[in-house]
Short mmCIF file of the C-alpha atoms (twelve columns), coordinates in Angstrom:
data_MODEL
# 
_entry.id   MODEL 
# 
loop_
_atom_site.group_PDB 
_atom_site.id 
_atom_site.type_symbol 
_atom_site.label_atom_id 
_atom_site.label_alt_id 
_atom_site.label_comp_id 
_atom_site.label_asym_id 
_atom_site.label_seq_id 
_atom_site.Cartn_x 
_atom_site.Cartn_y 
_atom_site.Cartn_z 
_atom_site.pdbx_PDB_model_num 
ATOM 1   C CA . UNK A 1   2.813   -19.949 5.915   1 
ATOM 2   C CA . UNK A 2   4.353   -18.222 2.946   1 
ATOM 3   C CA . UNK A 3   5.089   -19.620 -0.454  1 
ATOM 4   C CA . UNK A 4   8.274   -18.240 -1.966  1 
ATOM 5   C CA . UNK A 5   9.235   -18.397 -5.650  1 
ATOM 6   C CA . UNK A 6   12.714  -17.483 -6.854  1 
ATOM 7   C CA . UNK A 7   13.357  -16.943 -10.556 1 
ATOM 8   C CA . UNK A 8   16.942  -16.751 -11.815 1 
ATOM 9   C CA . UNK A 9   19.134  -17.747 -14.726 1 
ATOM 10  C CA . UNK A 10  20.257  -21.364 -14.662 1 
ATOM 11  C CA . UNK A 11  23.501  -21.715 -12.740 1 
ATOM 12  C CA . UNK A 12  22.947  -18.725 -10.455 1 
ATOM 13  C CA . UNK A 13  22.715  -20.926 -7.352  1 
ATOM 14  C CA . UNK A 14  24.806  -23.940 -6.408  1 
ATOM 15  C CA . UNK A 15  22.733  -25.429 -3.577  1 
ATOM 16  C CA . UNK A 16  19.121  -24.667 -4.440  1 
ATOM 17  C CA . UNK A 17  17.760  -26.893 -1.681  1 
ATOM 18  C CA . UNK A 18  19.664  -24.985 1.016   1 
ATOM 19  C CA . UNK A 19  18.576  -21.685 -0.537  1 
ATOM 20  C CA . UNK A 20  14.914  -22.756 -0.481  1 
ATOM 21  C CA . UNK A 21  15.170  -23.885 3.150   1 
ATOM 22  C CA . UNK A 22  16.979  -20.690 4.223   1 
ATOM 23  C CA . UNK A 23  14.392  -18.463 2.556   1 
ATOM 24  C CA . UNK A 24  11.474  -20.382 4.090   1 
ATOM 25  C CA . UNK A 25  12.994  -20.212 7.572   1 
ATOM 26  C CA . UNK A 26  13.736  -16.496 7.218   1 
ATOM 27  C CA . UNK A 27  10.156  -15.647 6.302   1 
ATOM 28  C CA . UNK A 28  8.838   -17.780 9.168   1 
ATOM 29  C CA . UNK A 29  11.042  -15.777 11.558  1 
ATOM 30  C CA . UNK A 30  9.723   -12.486 10.178  1 
ATOM 31  C CA . UNK A 31  6.136   -13.733 10.384  1 
ATOM 32  C CA . UNK A 32  6.932   -14.665 13.998  1 
ATOM 33  C CA . UNK A 33  5.154   -17.995 13.807  1 
ATOM 34  C CA . UNK A 34  6.120   -20.925 16.034  1 
ATOM 35  C CA . UNK A 35  8.280   -23.702 14.575  1 
ATOM 36  C CA . UNK A 36  5.489   -26.283 14.672  1 
ATOM 37  C CA . UNK A 37  4.597   -28.757 11.904  1 
ATOM 38  C CA . UNK A 38  1.674   -26.605 10.687  1 
ATOM 39  C CA . UNK A 39  4.112   -23.877 9.680   1 
ATOM 40  C CA . UNK A 40  7.242   -25.954 9.042   1 
ATOM 41  C CA . UNK A 41  5.380   -28.228 6.618   1 
ATOM 42  C CA . UNK A 42  3.446   -25.464 4.872   1 
ATOM 43  C CA . UNK A 43  6.138   -22.833 4.373   1 
ATOM 44  C CA . UNK A 44  8.082   -23.541 1.215   1 
ATOM 45  C CA . UNK A 45  10.308  -21.991 -1.408  1 
ATOM 46  C CA . UNK A 46  10.567  -22.992 -5.048  1 
ATOM 47  C CA . UNK A 47  13.712  -22.199 -7.031  1 
ATOM 48  C CA . UNK A 48  13.013  -21.775 -10.746 1 
ATOM 49  C CA . UNK A 49  15.952  -22.013 -13.165 1 
ATOM 50  C CA . UNK A 50  15.358  -20.099 -16.374 1 
ATOM 51  C CA . UNK A 51  17.515  -19.978 -19.500 1 
ATOM 52  C CA . UNK A 52  19.506  -16.711 -19.386 1 
ATOM 53  C CA . UNK A 53  17.985  -15.670 -22.696 1 
ATOM 54  C CA . UNK A 54  14.502  -15.774 -21.134 1 
ATOM 55  C CA . UNK A 55  15.289  -12.938 -18.683 1 
ATOM 56  C CA . UNK A 56  15.969  -9.328  -19.608 1 
ATOM 57  C CA . UNK A 57  15.527  -5.859  -18.251 1 
ATOM 58  C CA . UNK A 58  14.898  -2.954  -20.611 1 
ATOM 59  C CA . UNK A 59  18.664  -2.566  -21.121 1 
ATOM 60  C CA . UNK A 60  18.983  -6.257  -22.078 1 
ATOM 61  C CA . UNK A 61  20.718  -7.521  -18.917 1 
ATOM 62  C CA . UNK A 62  19.746  -10.988 -17.731 1 
ATOM 63  C CA . UNK A 63  21.626  -11.234 -14.426 1 
ATOM 64  C CA . UNK A 64  18.640  -10.455 -12.211 1 
ATOM 65  C CA . UNK A 65  16.759  -12.467 -9.601  1 
ATOM 66  C CA . UNK A 66  13.070  -12.114 -8.773  1 
ATOM 67  C CA . UNK A 67  11.769  -13.356 -5.431  1 
ATOM 68  C CA . UNK A 68  8.022   -13.500 -4.871  1 
ATOM 69  C CA . UNK A 69  6.693   -13.998 -1.366  1 
ATOM 70  C CA . UNK A 70  3.017   -14.898 -1.021  1 
ATOM 71  C CA . UNK A 71  1.632   -14.598 2.499   1 
ATOM 72  C CA . UNK A 72  -1.826  -14.632 4.042   1 
ATOM 73  C CA . UNK A 73  -3.252  -11.118 4.140   1 
ATOM 74  C CA . UNK A 74  -2.104  -8.839  6.961   1 
ATOM 75  C CA . UNK A 75  0.738   -11.058 8.226   1 
ATOM 76  C CA . UNK A 76  3.585   -8.657  7.429   1 
ATOM 77  C CA . UNK A 77  3.381   -5.117  8.778   1 
ATOM 78  C CA . UNK A 78  5.719   -2.445  7.364   1 
ATOM 79  C CA . UNK A 79  8.667   -3.291  9.650   1 
ATOM 80  C CA . UNK A 80  8.346   -6.969  8.735   1 
ATOM 81  C CA . UNK A 81  8.126   -6.123  5.027   1 
ATOM 82  C CA . UNK A 82  11.350  -4.138  5.259   1 
ATOM 83  C CA . UNK A 83  13.045  -6.951  7.177   1 
ATOM 84  C CA . UNK A 84  11.886  -9.691  4.815   1 
ATOM 85  C CA . UNK A 85  13.023  -7.826  1.720   1 
ATOM 86  C CA . UNK A 86  16.449  -7.046  3.213   1 
ATOM 87  C CA . UNK A 87  17.100  -10.538 4.567   1 
ATOM 88  C CA . UNK A 88  15.867  -12.423 1.501   1 
ATOM 89  C CA . UNK A 89  18.002  -10.207 -0.724  1 
ATOM 90  C CA . UNK A 90  21.042  -10.980 1.431   1 
ATOM 91  C CA . UNK A 91  20.296  -14.726 1.428   1 
ATOM 92  C CA . UNK A 92  19.974  -14.769 -2.373  1 
ATOM 93  C CA . UNK A 93  23.264  -12.906 -2.882  1 
ATOM 94  C CA . UNK A 94  25.079  -15.197 -0.429  1 
ATOM 95  C CA . UNK A 95  23.655  -18.319 -2.095  1 
ATOM 96  C CA . UNK A 96  24.871  -17.047 -5.457  1 
ATOM 97  C CA . UNK A 97  28.287  -16.142 -4.053  1 
ATOM 98  C CA . UNK A 98  27.848  -12.676 -5.545  1 
ATOM 99  C CA . UNK A 99  27.482  -9.755  -3.105  1 
ATOM 100 C CA . UNK A 100 26.627  -7.416  -5.998  1 
ATOM 101 C CA . UNK A 101 23.493  -9.462  -6.673  1 
ATOM 102 C CA . UNK A 102 21.791  -7.450  -3.927  1 
ATOM 103 C CA . UNK A 103 21.612  -4.620  -6.488  1 
ATOM 104 C CA . UNK A 104 19.851  -6.917  -8.980  1 
ATOM 105 C CA . UNK A 105 17.437  -8.814  -6.727  1 
ATOM 106 C CA . UNK A 106 13.794  -7.823  -6.775  1 
ATOM 107 C CA . UNK A 107 11.595  -8.995  -3.893  1 
ATOM 108 C CA . UNK A 108 7.841   -8.751  -4.327  1 
ATOM 109 C CA . UNK A 109 5.487   -9.317  -1.409  1 
ATOM 110 C CA . UNK A 110 1.986   -10.429 -2.325  1 
ATOM 111 C CA . UNK A 111 -0.942  -11.175 -0.052  1 
ATOM 112 C CA . UNK A 112 -3.482  -13.913 -0.540  1 
ATOM 113 C CA . UNK A 113 -7.066  -12.698 -0.139  1 
ATOM 114 C CA . UNK A 114 -8.913  -13.590 3.048   1 
ATOM 115 C CA . UNK A 115 -10.082 -17.170 2.696   1 
ATOM 116 C CA . UNK A 116 -7.683  -17.804 -0.173  1 
ATOM 117 C CA . UNK A 117 -4.989  -19.845 1.599   1 
ATOM 118 C CA . UNK A 118 -5.699  -23.453 0.675   1 
ATOM 119 C CA . UNK A 119 -4.269  -26.339 2.690   1 
ATOM 120 C CA . UNK A 120 -5.463  -29.923 2.582   1 
ATOM 121 C CA . UNK A 121 -8.301  -29.000 0.244   1 
ATOM 122 C CA . UNK A 122 -9.685  -26.233 2.473   1 
ATOM 123 C CA . UNK A 123 -9.617  -22.478 1.740   1 
ATOM 124 C CA . UNK A 124 -8.486  -21.059 5.082   1 
ATOM 125 C CA . UNK A 125 -9.137  -17.655 6.552   1 
ATOM 126 C CA . UNK A 126 -6.637  -16.022 8.886   1 
ATOM 127 C CA . UNK A 127 -8.814  -17.139 11.802  1 
ATOM 128 C CA . UNK A 128 -8.734  -20.733 10.514  1 
ATOM 129 C CA . UNK A 129 -4.930  -20.691 10.467  1 
ATOM 130 C CA . UNK A 130 -4.727  -19.172 13.957  1 
ATOM 131 C CA . UNK A 131 -7.192  -21.779 15.258  1 
ATOM 132 C CA . UNK A 132 -5.190  -24.628 13.692  1 
ATOM 133 C CA . UNK A 133 -1.950  -23.275 15.177  1 
ATOM 134 C CA . UNK A 134 -3.491  -22.929 18.645  1 
ATOM 135 C CA . UNK A 135 -4.864  -26.472 18.463  1 
ATOM 136 C CA . UNK A 136 -1.455  -27.815 17.456  1 
ATOM 137 C CA . UNK A 137 0.317   -25.872 20.204  1 
ATOM 138 C CA . UNK A 138 -2.221  -27.176 22.762  1 
ATOM 139 C CA . UNK A 139 -1.681  -30.746 21.561  1 
ATOM 140 C CA . UNK A 140 2.091   -30.319 21.855  1 
ATOM 141 C CA . UNK A 141 1.754   -28.874 25.367  1 
ATOM 142 C CA . UNK A 142 -0.592  -31.688 26.420  1 
ATOM 143 C CA . UNK A 143 1.820   -34.302 25.091  1 
ATOM 144 C CA . UNK A 144 4.701   -32.699 27.006  1 
ATOM 145 C CA . UNK A 145 2.545   -32.637 30.151  1 
ATOM 146 C CA . UNK A 146 1.817   -36.364 29.819  1 
ATOM 147 C CA . UNK A 147 5.383   -37.296 28.863  1 
# 
């Protein structure tokens, strides 16, 4: 259930809503979680437009994008980290219509501490999230069995 923040100069992206949705779906695929409401409704991306003069590298360039991915601790192993960074970079460049943006996109993966993933006013542990997902999957299966 990642939270994704994208920071870029205003005007970098045309369809920010589609970008946010594409990023959220990509990270869900890499996390290998089922497409159930628990994850669909709690995986989100936020696109932050910044004035170009509020971004600069040491050389003074402001045509960079920073993507921060916050996940519960231990969800992304090394192969998943590599995949997430590559795919999110590609999605960002495509959304901007600028293939060279891959060279100027920084993706940072951060992990929430155990018990630090709050949903519905409750600080969840990894076990809490797994339990909630299993309960939802069981409810879905039971509904299909009765329907």
